[in-house]
JSON list of C-alpha atoms in Angstrom, two decimals:
[
{"chain": "A", "resi": 1, "resn": "ASP", "atom": "CA", "xyz": [-27.62, -67.76, 68.66]},
{"chain": "A", "resi": 2, "resn": "VAL", "atom": "CA", "xyz": [-30.53, -69.85, 67.48]},
{"chain": "A", "resi": 3, "resn": "LYS", "atom": "CA", "xyz": [-30.47, -73.24, 69.02]},
{"chain": "A", "resi": 4, "resn": "VAL", "atom": "CA", "xyz": [-32.28, -76.32, 67.79]},
{"chain": "A", "resi": 5, "resn": "THR", "atom": "CA", "xyz": [-31.78, -79.41, 69.90]},
{"chain": "A", "resi": 6, "resn": "GLN", "atom": "CA", "xyz": [-32.76, -82.99, 69.25]},
{"chain": "A", "resi": 7, "resn": "SER", "atom": "CA", "xyz": [-33.32, -85.53, 71.99]},
{"chain": "A", "resi": 8, "resn": "SER", "atom": "CA", "xyz": [-30.79, -88.11, 70.84]},
{"chain": "A", "resi": 9, "resn": "ARG", "atom": "CA", "xyz": [-27.77, -88.22, 68.51]},
{"chain": "A", "resi": 10, "resn": "TYR", "atom": "CA", "xyz": [-27.97, -91.98, 68.06]},
{"chain": "A", "resi": 11, "resn": "LEU", "atom": "CA", "xyz": [-30.92, -94.32, 68.55]},
{"chain": "A", "resi": 12, "resn": "VAL", "atom": "CA", "xyz": [-31.28, -98.05, 67.98]},
{"chain": "A", "resi": 13, "resn": "LYS", "atom": "CA", "xyz": [-34.75, -99.58, 67.90]},
{"chain": "A", "resi": 14, "resn": "ARG", "atom": "CA", "xyz": [-36.32, -102.87, 66.94]},
{"chain": "A", "resi": 15, "resn": "THR", "atom": "CA", "xyz": [-38.79, -103.43, 64.11]},
{"chain": "A", "resi": 16, "resn": "GLY", "atom": "CA", "xyz": [-42.34, -102.72, 65.24]},
{"chain": "A", "resi": 17, "resn": "GLU", "atom": "CA", "xyz": [-41.40, -100.43, 68.12]},
{"chain": "A", "resi": 18, "resn": "LYS", "atom": "CA", "xyz": [-42.98, -97.00, 68.49]},
{"chain": "A", "resi": 19, "resn": "VAL", "atom": "CA", "xyz": [-40.29, -94.34, 68.23]},
{"chain": "A", "resi": 20, "resn": "PHE", "atom": "CA", "xyz": [-40.42, -90.73, 69.36]},
{"chain": "A", "resi": 21, "resn": "LEU", "atom": "CA", "xyz": [-37.93, -88.14, 68.11]},
{"chain": "A", "resi": 22, "resn": "GLU", "atom": "CA", "xyz": [-38.08, -84.82, 69.92]},
{"chain": "A", "resi": 23, "resn": "CYS", "atom": "CA", "xyz": [-36.99, -81.41, 68.72]},
{"chain": "A", "resi": 24, "resn": "VAL", "atom": "CA", "xyz": [-36.87, -78.13, 70.66]},
{"chain": "A", "resi": 25, "resn": "GLN", "atom": "CA", "xyz": [-36.05, -74.65, 69.38]},
{"chain": "A", "resi": 26, "resn": "ASP", "atom": "CA", "xyz": [-35.43, -71.55, 71.48]},
{"chain": "A", "resi": 27, "resn": "MET", "atom": "CA", "xyz": [-36.06, -68.75, 68.98]},
{"chain": "A", "resi": 28, "resn": "ASP", "atom": "CA", "xyz": [-39.85, -68.54, 69.02]},
{"chain": "A", "resi": 29, "resn": "HIS", "atom": "CA", "xyz": [-40.01, -69.65, 65.38]},
{"chain": "A", "resi": 30, "resn": "GLU", "atom": "CA", "xyz": [-43.40, -70.34, 63.86]},
{"chain": "A", "resi": 31, "resn": "ASN", "atom": "CA", "xyz": [-42.17, -72.99, 61.43]},
{"chain": "A", "resi": 32, "resn": "MET", "atom": "CA", "xyz": [-40.69, -76.34, 62.37]},
{"chain": "A", "resi": 33, "resn": "PHE", "atom": "CA", "xyz": [-39.65, -79.16, 60.07]},
{"chain": "A", "resi": 34, "resn": "TRP", "atom": "CA", "xyz": [-38.66, -82.81, 60.06]},
{"chain": "A", "resi": 35, "resn": "TYR", "atom": "CA", "xyz": [-36.37, -84.06, 57.32]},
{"chain": "A", "resi": 36, "resn": "ARG", "atom": "CA", "xyz": [-34.89, -87.38, 56.49]},
{"chain": "A", "resi": 37, "resn": "GLN", "atom": "CA", "xyz": [-31.38, -87.51, 54.99]},
{"chain": "A", "resi": 38, "resn": "ASP", "atom": "CA", "xyz": [-30.13, -90.49, 53.00]},
{"chain": "A", "resi": 39, "resn": "PRO", "atom": "CA", "xyz": [-26.98, -90.62, 50.82]},
{"chain": "A", "resi": 40, "resn": "GLY", "atom": "CA", "xyz": [-27.61, -89.22, 47.35]},
{"chain": "A", "resi": 41, "resn": "LEU", "atom": "CA", "xyz": [-31.20, -88.28, 48.11]},
{"chain": "A", "resi": 42, "resn": "GLY", "atom": "CA", "xyz": [-30.59, -84.97, 49.82]},
{"chain": "A", "resi": 43, "resn": "LEU", "atom": "CA", "xyz": [-32.93, -83.65, 52.48]},
{"chain": "A", "resi": 44, "resn": "ARG", "atom": "CA", "xyz": [-36.45, -84.94, 52.09]},
{"chain": "A", "resi": 45, "resn": "LEU", "atom": "CA", "xyz": [-39.26, -83.24, 53.98]},
{"chain": "A", "resi": 46, "resn": "ILE", "atom": "CA", "xyz": [-41.42, -85.54, 56.09]},
{"chain": "A", "resi": 47, "resn": "TYR", "atom": "CA", "xyz": [-43.72, -83.05, 57.81]},
{"chain": "A", "resi": 48, "resn": "PHE", "atom": "CA", "xyz": [-43.71, -79.41, 58.72]},
{"chain": "A", "resi": 49, "resn": "SER", "atom": "CA", "xyz": [-45.71, -77.25, 61.11]},
{"chain": "A", "resi": 50, "resn": "TYR", "atom": "CA", "xyz": [-46.42, -73.55, 60.73]},
{"chain": "A", "resi": 51, "resn": "ASP", "atom": "CA", "xyz": [-48.15, -73.07, 64.08]},
{"chain": "A", "resi": 52, "resn": "VAL", "atom": "CA", "xyz": [-49.05, -74.93, 67.24]},
{"chain": "A", "resi": 53, "resn": "LYS", "atom": "CA", "xyz": [-51.22, -77.95, 66.44]},
{"chain": "A", "resi": 54, "resn": "MET", "atom": "CA", "xyz": [-50.96, -77.19, 62.71]},
{"chain": "A", "resi": 55, "resn": "LYS", "atom": "CA", "xyz": [-49.15, -79.64, 60.46]},
{"chain": "A", "resi": 56, "resn": "GLU", "atom": "CA", "xyz": [-48.69, -80.29, 56.78]},
{"chain": "A", "resi": 57, "resn": "LYS", "atom": "CA", "xyz": [-47.42, -83.37, 54.98]},
{"chain": "A", "resi": 58, "resn": "GLY", "atom": "CA", "xyz": [-44.15, -83.08, 53.18]},
{"chain": "A", "resi": 59, "resn": "ASP", "atom": "CA", "xyz": [-42.85, -85.26, 50.39]},
{"chain": "A", "resi": 60, "resn": "ILE", "atom": "CA", "xyz": [-42.50, -88.55, 52.32]},
{"chain": "A", "resi": 61, "resn": "PRO", "atom": "CA", "xyz": [-45.03, -88.64, 55.20]},
{"chain": "A", "resi": 62, "resn": "GLU", "atom": "CA", "xyz": [-45.92, -92.34, 54.94]},
{"chain": "A", "resi": 63, "resn": "GLY", "atom": "CA", "xyz": [-45.11, -94.23, 58.13]},
{"chain": "A", "resi": 64, "resn": "TYR", "atom": "CA", "xyz": [-44.68, -91.07, 60.18]},
{"chain": "A", "resi": 65, "resn": "SER", "atom": "CA", "xyz": [-46.81, -88.73, 62.25]},
{"chain": "A", "resi": 66, "resn": "VAL", "atom": "CA", "xyz": [-46.02, -85.52, 64.13]},
{"chain": "A", "resi": 67, "resn": "SER", "atom": "CA", "xyz": [-47.17, -83.58, 67.13]},
{"chain": "A", "resi": 68, "resn": "ARG", "atom": "CA", "xyz": [-46.79, -79.93, 68.04]},
{"chain": "A", "resi": 69, "resn": "GLU", "atom": "CA", "xyz": [-48.49, -79.09, 71.31]},
{"chain": "A", "resi": 70, "resn": "LYS", "atom": "CA", "xyz": [-46.17, -76.19, 72.19]},
{"chain": "A", "resi": 71, "resn": "LYS", "atom": "CA", "xyz": [-44.55, -73.67, 69.90]},
{"chain": "A", "resi": 72, "resn": "GLU", "atom": "CA", "xyz": [-41.00, -74.65, 70.80]},
{"chain": "A", "resi": 73, "resn": "ARG", "atom": "CA", "xyz": [-41.42, -78.42, 70.49]},
{"chain": "A", "resi": 74, "resn": "PHE", "atom": "CA", "xyz": [-42.04, -80.63, 67.46]},
{"chain": "A", "resi": 75, "resn": "SER", "atom": "CA", "xyz": [-42.12, -84.40, 67.74]},
{"chain": "A", "resi": 76, "resn": "LEU", "atom": "CA", "xyz": [-41.75, -87.01, 65.02]},
{"chain": "A", "resi": 77, "resn": "ILE", "atom": "CA", "xyz": [-43.41, -90.37, 65.68]},
{"chain": "A", "resi": 78, "resn": "LEU", "atom": "CA", "xyz": [-42.76, -93.65, 63.97]},
{"chain": "A", "resi": 79, "resn": "GLU", "atom": "CA", "xyz": [-45.84, -95.68, 64.91]},
{"chain": "A", "resi": 80, "resn": "SER", "atom": "CA", "xyz": [-44.27, -99.02, 64.00]},
{"chain": "A", "resi": 81, "resn": "ALA", "atom": "CA", "xyz": [-40.63, -98.70, 63.06]},
{"chain": "A", "resi": 82, "resn": "SER", "atom": "CA", "xyz": [-39.40, -100.61, 60.02]},
{"chain": "A", "resi": 83, "resn": "THR", "atom": "CA", "xyz": [-35.89, -101.26, 58.73]},
{"chain": "A", "resi": 84, "resn": "ASN", "atom": "CA", "xyz": [-36.42, -98.91, 55.77]},
{"chain": "A", "resi": 85, "resn": "GLN", "atom": "CA", "xyz": [-36.78, -96.06, 58.26]},
{"chain": "A", "resi": 86, "resn": "THR", "atom": "CA", "xyz": [-33.14, -96.41, 59.24]},
{"chain": "A", "resi": 87, "resn": "SER", "atom": "CA", "xyz": [-31.78, -92.97, 58.43]},
{"chain": "A", "resi": 88, "resn": "MET", "atom": "CA", "xyz": [-30.52, -89.61, 59.68]},
{"chain": "A", "resi": 89, "resn": "TYR", "atom": "CA", "xyz": [-33.38, -87.40, 60.89]},
{"chain": "A", "resi": 90, "resn": "LEU", "atom": "CA", "xyz": [-32.93, -83.64, 60.97]},
{"chain": "A", "resi": 91, "resn": "CYS", "atom": "CA", "xyz": [-35.18, -81.10, 62.64]},
{"chain": "A", "resi": 92, "resn": "ALA", "atom": "CA", "xyz": [-35.21, -77.44, 61.64]},
{"chain": "A", "resi": 93, "resn": "SER", "atom": "CA", "xyz": [-37.02, -74.24, 62.53]},
{"chain": "A", "resi": 94, "resn": "SER", "atom": "CA", "xyz": [-37.58, -70.93, 60.79]},
{"chain": "A", "resi": 95, "resn": "LEU", "atom": "CA", "xyz": [-39.56, -67.74, 60.67]},
{"chain": "A", "resi": 96, "resn": "PRO", "atom": "CA", "xyz": [-42.15, -67.37, 57.92]},
{"chain": "A", "resi": 97, "resn": "GLY", "atom": "CA", "xyz": [-40.72, -66.59, 54.50]},
{"chain": "A", "resi": 98, "resn": "LEU", "atom": "CA", "xyz": [-39.56, -63.30, 53.11]},
{"chain": "A", "resi": 99, "resn": "ALA", "atom": "CA", "xyz": [-42.19, -61.39, 51.15]},
{"chain": "A", "resi": 100, "resn": "GLY", "atom": "CA", "xyz": [-44.85, -64.05, 51.53]},
{"chain": "A", "resi": 101, "resn": "GLY", "atom": "CA", "xyz": [-42.90, -67.25, 50.99]},
{"chain": "A", "resi": 102, "resn": "TRP", "atom": "CA", "xyz": [-43.25, -70.21, 53.31]},
{"chain": "A", "resi": 103, "resn": "THR", "atom": "CA", "xyz": [-39.84, -70.17, 54.93]},
{"chain": "A", "resi": 104, "resn": "ASP", "atom": "CA", "xyz": [-36.99, -67.85, 55.84]},
{"chain": "A", "resi": 105, "resn": "THR", "atom": "CA", "xyz": [-33.57, -69.16, 56.94]},
{"chain": "A", "resi": 106, "resn": "GLN", "atom": "CA", "xyz": [-33.85, -72.64, 58.38]},
{"chain": "A", "resi": 107, "resn": "TYR", "atom": "CA", "xyz": [-31.82, -73.53, 61.46]},
{"chain": "A", "resi": 108, "resn": "PHE", "atom": "CA", "xyz": [-31.04, -77.19, 61.78]},
{"chain": "A", "resi": 109, "resn": "GLY", "atom": "CA", "xyz": [-30.49, -79.41, 64.78]},
{"chain": "A", "resi": 110, "resn": "PRO", "atom": "CA", "xyz": [-27.54, -81.82, 64.98]},
{"chain": "A", "resi": 111, "resn": "GLY", "atom": "CA", "xyz": [-29.59, -84.78, 63.76]},
{"chain": "A", "resi": 112, "resn": "THR", "atom": "CA", "xyz": [-30.58, -88.16, 65.13]},
{"chain": "A", "resi": 113, "resn": "ARG", "atom": "CA", "xyz": [-29.14, -91.24, 63.48]},
{"chain": "A", "resi": 114, "resn": "LEU", "atom": "CA", "xyz": [-31.81, -93.90, 63.84]},
{"chain": "A", "resi": 115, "resn": "THR", "atom": "CA", "xyz": [-31.08, -97.55, 63.25]},
{"chain": "A", "resi": 116, "resn": "VAL", "atom": "CA", "xyz": [-34.00, -99.99, 63.12]},
{"chain": "A", "resi": 117, "resn": "LEU", "atom": "CA", "xyz": [-32.99, -103.63, 63.51]},
{"chain": "B", "resi": 1, "resn": "GLN", "atom": "CA", "xyz": [-40.74, -81.74, 42.97]},
{"chain": "B", "resi": 2, "resn": "GLN", "atom": "CA", "xyz": [-37.05, -82.07, 43.79]},
{"chain": "B", "resi": 3, "resn": "PRO", "atom": "CA", "xyz": [-34.68, -79.64, 42.00]},
{"chain": "B", "resi": 4, "resn": "VAL", "atom": "CA", "xyz": [-31.75, -81.07, 40.07]},
{"chain": "B", "resi": 5, "resn": "GLN", "atom": "CA", "xyz": [-28.23, -80.10, 41.12]},
{"chain": "B", "resi": 6, "resn": "SER", "atom": "CA", "xyz": [-25.12, -80.31, 39.00]},
{"chain": "B", "resi": 7, "resn": "PRO", "atom": "CA", "xyz": [-22.43, -81.41, 39.21]},
{"chain": "B", "resi": 8, "resn": "GLN", "atom": "CA", "xyz": [-23.00, -84.17, 41.75]},
{"chain": "B", "resi": 9, "resn": "ALA", "atom": "CA", "xyz": [-19.43, -83.90, 42.94]},
{"chain": "B", "resi": 10, "resn": "VAL", "atom": "CA", "xyz": [-16.42, -81.70, 42.30]},
{"chain": "B", "resi": 11, "resn": "ILE", "atom": "CA", "xyz": [-12.82, -81.69, 43.46]},
{"chain": "B", "resi": 12, "resn": "LEU", "atom": "CA", "xyz": [-10.86, -78.45, 43.53]},
{"chain": "B", "resi": 13, "resn": "ARG", "atom": "CA", "xyz": [-7.42, -77.26, 44.48]},
{"chain": "B", "resi": 14, "resn": "GLU", "atom": "CA", "xyz": [-7.26, -74.41, 46.96]},
{"chain": "B", "resi": 15, "resn": "GLY", "atom": "CA", "xyz": [-7.70, -71.11, 45.13]},
{"chain": "B", "resi": 16, "resn": "GLU", "atom": "CA", "xyz": [-9.71, -72.54, 42.23]},
{"chain": "B", "resi": 17, "resn": "ASP", "atom": "CA", "xyz": [-13.27, -71.52, 41.39]},
{"chain": "B", "resi": 18, "resn": "ALA", "atom": "CA", "xyz": [-16.41, -73.62, 41.14]},
{"chain": "B", "resi": 19, "resn": "VAL", "atom": "CA", "xyz": [-20.01, -73.18, 40.07]},
{"chain": "B", "resi": 20, "resn": "ILE", "atom": "CA", "xyz": [-22.88, -75.29, 41.39]},
{"chain": "B", "resi": 21, "resn": "ASN", "atom": "CA", "xyz": [-26.14, -75.26, 39.49]},
{"chain": "B", "resi": 22, "resn": "CYS", "atom": "CA", "xyz": [-29.70, -75.87, 40.59]},
{"chain": "B", "resi": 23, "resn": "SER", "atom": "CA", "xyz": [-32.55, -76.37, 38.11]},
{"chain": "B", "resi": 24, "resn": "SER", "atom": "CA", "xyz": [-36.27, -76.70, 38.51]},
{"chain": "B", "resi": 25, "resn": "SER", "atom": "CA", "xyz": [-39.04, -77.70, 36.14]},
{"chain": "B", "resi": 26, "resn": "LYS", "atom": "CA", "xyz": [-41.44, -75.22, 37.75]},
{"chain": "B", "resi": 27, "resn": "ALA", "atom": "CA", "xyz": [-41.55, -71.44, 38.01]},
{"chain": "B", "resi": 28, "resn": "LEU", "atom": "CA", "xyz": [-39.71, -70.57, 41.18]},
{"chain": "B", "resi": 29, "resn": "TYR", "atom": "CA", "xyz": [-40.54, -68.14, 43.95]},
{"chain": "B", "resi": 30, "resn": "SER", "atom": "CA", "xyz": [-37.24, -68.49, 45.75]},
{"chain": "B", "resi": 31, "resn": "VAL", "atom": "CA", "xyz": [-34.01, -70.47, 45.87]},
{"chain": "B", "resi": 32, "resn": "HIS", "atom": "CA", "xyz": [-32.19, -71.29, 49.11]},
{"chain": "B", "resi": 33, "resn": "TRP", "atom": "CA", "xyz": [-28.59, -72.50, 49.46]},
{"chain": "B", "resi": 34, "resn": "TYR", "atom": "CA", "xyz": [-27.14, -74.46, 52.39]},
{"chain": "B", "resi": 35, "resn": "ARG", "atom": "CA", "xyz": [-23.78, -76.09, 53.11]},
{"chain": "B", "resi": 36, "resn": "GLN", "atom": "CA", "xyz": [-23.32, -79.19, 55.24]},
{"chain": "B", "resi": 37, "resn": "LYS", "atom": "CA", "xyz": [-19.91, -80.20, 56.50]},
{"chain": "B", "resi": 38, "resn": "HIS", "atom": "CA", "xyz": [-19.29, -83.84, 57.27]},
{"chain": "B", "resi": 39, "resn": "GLY", "atom": "CA", "xyz": [-20.98, -84.86, 60.51]},
{"chain": "B", "resi": 40, "resn": "GLU", "atom": "CA", "xyz": [-22.58, -81.46, 61.01]},
{"chain": "B", "resi": 41, "resn": "ALA", "atom": "CA", "xyz": [-25.96, -79.85, 60.45]},
{"chain": "B", "resi": 42, "resn": "PRO", "atom": "CA", "xyz": [-26.67, -77.89, 57.26]},
{"chain": "B", "resi": 43, "resn": "VAL", "atom": "CA", "xyz": [-25.94, -74.18, 57.56]},
{"chain": "B", "resi": 44, "resn": "PHE", "atom": "CA", "xyz": [-27.66, -71.36, 55.69]},
{"chain": "B", "resi": 45, "resn": "LEU", "atom": "CA", "xyz": [-25.75, -69.59, 52.92]},
{"chain": "B", "resi": 46, "resn": "MET", "atom": "CA", "xyz": [-28.19, -67.56, 50.87]},
{"chain": "B", "resi": 47, "resn": "ILE", "atom": "CA", "xyz": [-31.78, -66.94, 49.79]},
{"chain": "B", "resi": 48, "resn": "LEU", "atom": "CA", "xyz": [-32.59, -65.51, 46.38]},
{"chain": "B", "resi": 49, "resn": "LEU", "atom": "CA", "xyz": [-36.09, -64.26, 45.72]},
{"chain": "B", "resi": 50, "resn": "LYS", "atom": "CA", "xyz": [-38.01, -63.77, 42.53]},
{"chain": "B", "resi": 51, "resn": "GLY", "atom": "CA", "xyz": [-37.63, -60.12, 41.69]},
{"chain": "B", "resi": 52, "resn": "GLY", "atom": "CA", "xyz": [-34.00, -59.87, 42.71]},
{"chain": "B", "resi": 53, "resn": "GLU", "atom": "CA", "xyz": [-33.98, -59.58, 46.50]},
{"chain": "B", "resi": 54, "resn": "GLN", "atom": "CA", "xyz": [-31.24, -61.57, 48.22]},
{"chain": "B", "resi": 55, "resn": "LYS", "atom": "CA", "xyz": [-30.30, -62.46, 51.76]},
{"chain": "B", "resi": 56, "resn": "GLY", "atom": "CA", "xyz": [-27.05, -64.09, 52.70]},
{"chain": "B", "resi": 57, "resn": "HIS", "atom": "CA", "xyz": [-23.34, -63.96, 53.39]},
{"chain": "B", "resi": 58, "resn": "ASP", "atom": "CA", "xyz": [-21.21, -61.25, 51.84]},
{"chain": "B", "resi": 59, "resn": "LYS", "atom": "CA", "xyz": [-18.56, -63.71, 50.69]},
{"chain": "B", "resi": 60, "resn": "ILE", "atom": "CA", "xyz": [-20.96, -65.98, 48.84]},
{"chain": "B", "resi": 61, "resn": "SER", "atom": "CA", "xyz": [-22.43, -65.02, 45.50]},
{"chain": "B", "resi": 62, "resn": "ALA", "atom": "CA", "xyz": [-25.25, -66.59, 43.57]},
{"chain": "B", "resi": 63, "resn": "SER", "atom": "CA", "xyz": [-27.56, -65.84, 40.69]},
{"chain": "B", "resi": 64, "resn": "PHE", "atom": "CA", "xyz": [-31.21, -66.62, 40.04]},
{"chain": "B", "resi": 65, "resn": "ASN", "atom": "CA", "xyz": [-32.46, -66.80, 36.48]},
{"chain": "B", "resi": 66, "resn": "GLU", "atom": "CA", "xyz": [-36.24, -66.71, 36.77]},
{"chain": "B", "resi": 67, "resn": "LYS", "atom": "CA", "xyz": [-36.86, -67.40, 33.08]},
{"chain": "B", "resi": 68, "resn": "LYS", "atom": "CA", "xyz": [-34.66, -70.48, 33.05]},
{"chain": "B", "resi": 69, "resn": "GLN", "atom": "CA", "xyz": [-35.87, -71.54, 36.52]},
{"chain": "B", "resi": 70, "resn": "GLN", "atom": "CA", "xyz": [-32.35, -72.07, 37.73]},
{"chain": "B", "resi": 71, "resn": "SER", "atom": "CA", "xyz": [-29.83, -70.75, 40.18]},
{"chain": "B", "resi": 72, "resn": "SER", "atom": "CA", "xyz": [-26.05, -70.93, 40.35]},
{"chain": "B", "resi": 73, "resn": "LEU", "atom": "CA", "xyz": [-23.79, -70.68, 43.38]},
{"chain": "B", "resi": 74, "resn": "TYR", "atom": "CA", "xyz": [-20.33, -69.23, 42.73]},
{"chain": "B", "resi": 75, "resn": "LEU", "atom": "CA", "xyz": [-17.42, -70.27, 44.90]},
{"chain": "B", "resi": 76, "resn": "THR", "atom": "CA", "xyz": [-14.36, -68.21, 44.05]},
{"chain": "B", "resi": 77, "resn": "ALA", "atom": "CA", "xyz": [-10.81, -68.61, 45.31]},
{"chain": "B", "resi": 78, "resn": "SER", "atom": "CA", "xyz": [-11.89, -71.70, 47.19]},
{"chain": "B", "resi": 79, "resn": "GLN", "atom": "CA", "xyz": [-10.53, -72.45, 50.64]},
{"chain": "B", "resi": 80, "resn": "LEU", "atom": "CA", "xyz": [-10.23, -75.74, 52.48]},
{"chain": "B", "resi": 81, "resn": "SER", "atom": "CA", "xyz": [-13.17, -74.65, 54.65]},
{"chain": "B", "resi": 82, "resn": "TYR", "atom": "CA", "xyz": [-15.45, -74.66, 51.58]},
{"chain": "B", "resi": 83, "resn": "SER", "atom": "CA", "xyz": [-15.45, -78.47, 51.53]},
{"chain": "B", "resi": 84, "resn": "GLY", "atom": "CA", "xyz": [-18.80, -80.04, 52.21]},
{"chain": "B", "resi": 85, "resn": "THR", "atom": "CA", "xyz": [-22.10, -80.84, 50.54]},
{"chain": "B", "resi": 86, "resn": "TYR", "atom": "CA", "xyz": [-24.07, -77.98, 49.06]},
{"chain": "B", "resi": 87, "resn": "PHE", "atom": "CA", "xyz": [-27.84, -78.18, 48.87]},
{"chain": "B", "resi": 88, "resn": "CYS", "atom": "CA", "xyz": [-30.19, -75.96, 46.97]},
{"chain": "B", "resi": 89, "resn": "GLY", "atom": "CA", "xyz": [-33.82, -75.71, 47.96]},
{"chain": "B", "resi": 90, "resn": "THR", "atom": "CA", "xyz": [-36.55, -74.37, 45.74]},
{"chain": "B", "resi": 91, "resn": "GLU", "atom": "CA", "xyz": [-39.87, -72.86, 46.63]},
{"chain": "B", "resi": 92, "resn": "PHE", "atom": "CA", "xyz": [-42.68, -72.32, 44.15]},
{"chain": "B", "resi": 93, "resn": "ALA", "atom": "CA", "xyz": [-46.11, -70.85, 44.67]},
{"chain": "B", "resi": 94, "resn": "GLY", "atom": "CA", "xyz": [-48.02, -72.64, 47.40]},
{"chain": "B", "resi": 95, "resn": "ASN", "atom": "CA", "xyz": [-45.35, -75.26, 48.01]},
{"chain": "B", "resi": 96, "resn": "MET", "atom": "CA", "xyz": [-42.88, -75.62, 50.85]},
{"chain": "B", "resi": 97, "resn": "LEU", "atom": "CA", "xyz": [-39.15, -75.64, 50.19]},
{"chain": "B", "resi": 98, "resn": "THR", "atom": "CA", "xyz": [-37.83, -78.79, 48.50]},
{"chain": "B", "resi": 99, "resn": "PHE", "atom": "CA", "xyz": [-34.14, -79.63, 48.56]},
{"chain": "B", "resi": 100, "resn": "GLY", "atom": "CA", "xyz": [-32.04, -81.15, 45.80]},
{"chain": "B", "resi": 101, "resn": "GLY", "atom": "CA", "xyz": [-29.82, -84.19, 46.13]},
{"chain": "B", "resi": 102, "resn": "GLY", "atom": "CA", "xyz": [-26.72, -82.17, 46.95]},
{"chain": "B", "resi": 103, "resn": "THR", "atom": "CA", "xyz": [-23.32, -81.43, 45.40]},
{"chain": "B", "resi": 104, "resn": "ARG", "atom": "CA", "xyz": [-20.26, -82.77, 47.17]},
{"chain": "B", "resi": 105, "resn": "LEU", "atom": "CA", "xyz": [-17.35, -80.36, 47.05]},
{"chain": "B", "resi": 106, "resn": "MET", "atom": "CA", "xyz": [-13.84, -81.28, 48.13]},
{"chain": "B", "resi": 107, "resn": "VAL", "atom": "CA", "xyz": [-11.09, -78.68, 48.25]},
{"chain": "B", "resi": 108, "resn": "LYS", "atom": "CA", "xyz": [-7.56, -80.04, 48.40]},
{"chain": "B", "resi": 109, "resn": "PRO", "atom": "CA", "xyz": [-4.40, -78.16, 49.45]}
]
């Protein structure tokens, strides 16, 4: 079974702190993703990576950065956390897409619920 | 550009059918469907590709109308286990998958 793990299920931080969210996958997938999930807004893509040290901005990258030094690990960094970054953060991984698309089946981690006070 | 899902929410009795729609304003390369149960991670249901290829569960059916740039997910003879939020994701040329806002489905006994 594909396994995607995230470093914390719940995290509470203070405004202005630097926050690291870690994600590890064990299926040798090329693609890794960070999403943010808020009620009524669905899953919004923050960043994705299609290879080690390669990254692309998603739909809402402002206030976030990412790092992928090893294939299995993808980190999301909040340089200076703000209260509007309080949310559920989901990591996912996948193989490249079928017949030339970007992504095949995405496997999601359990999520990290981040609260910024 | 986020696809639009409809309805936003639906309540069914066990055994009833439902259709969830997903529309895009752009020509689509593929449509992906996921289900998320409360407190859990989203789980893959199906991928539909331009040209007719599909990948997914045998018990789930969906359609992809390339001309109308929309997809529909068909849930027949619903079971309690079908409850959750359904997300469609759309991919168009050169752009990564973008998910819609979700459709909340509740199946009651």
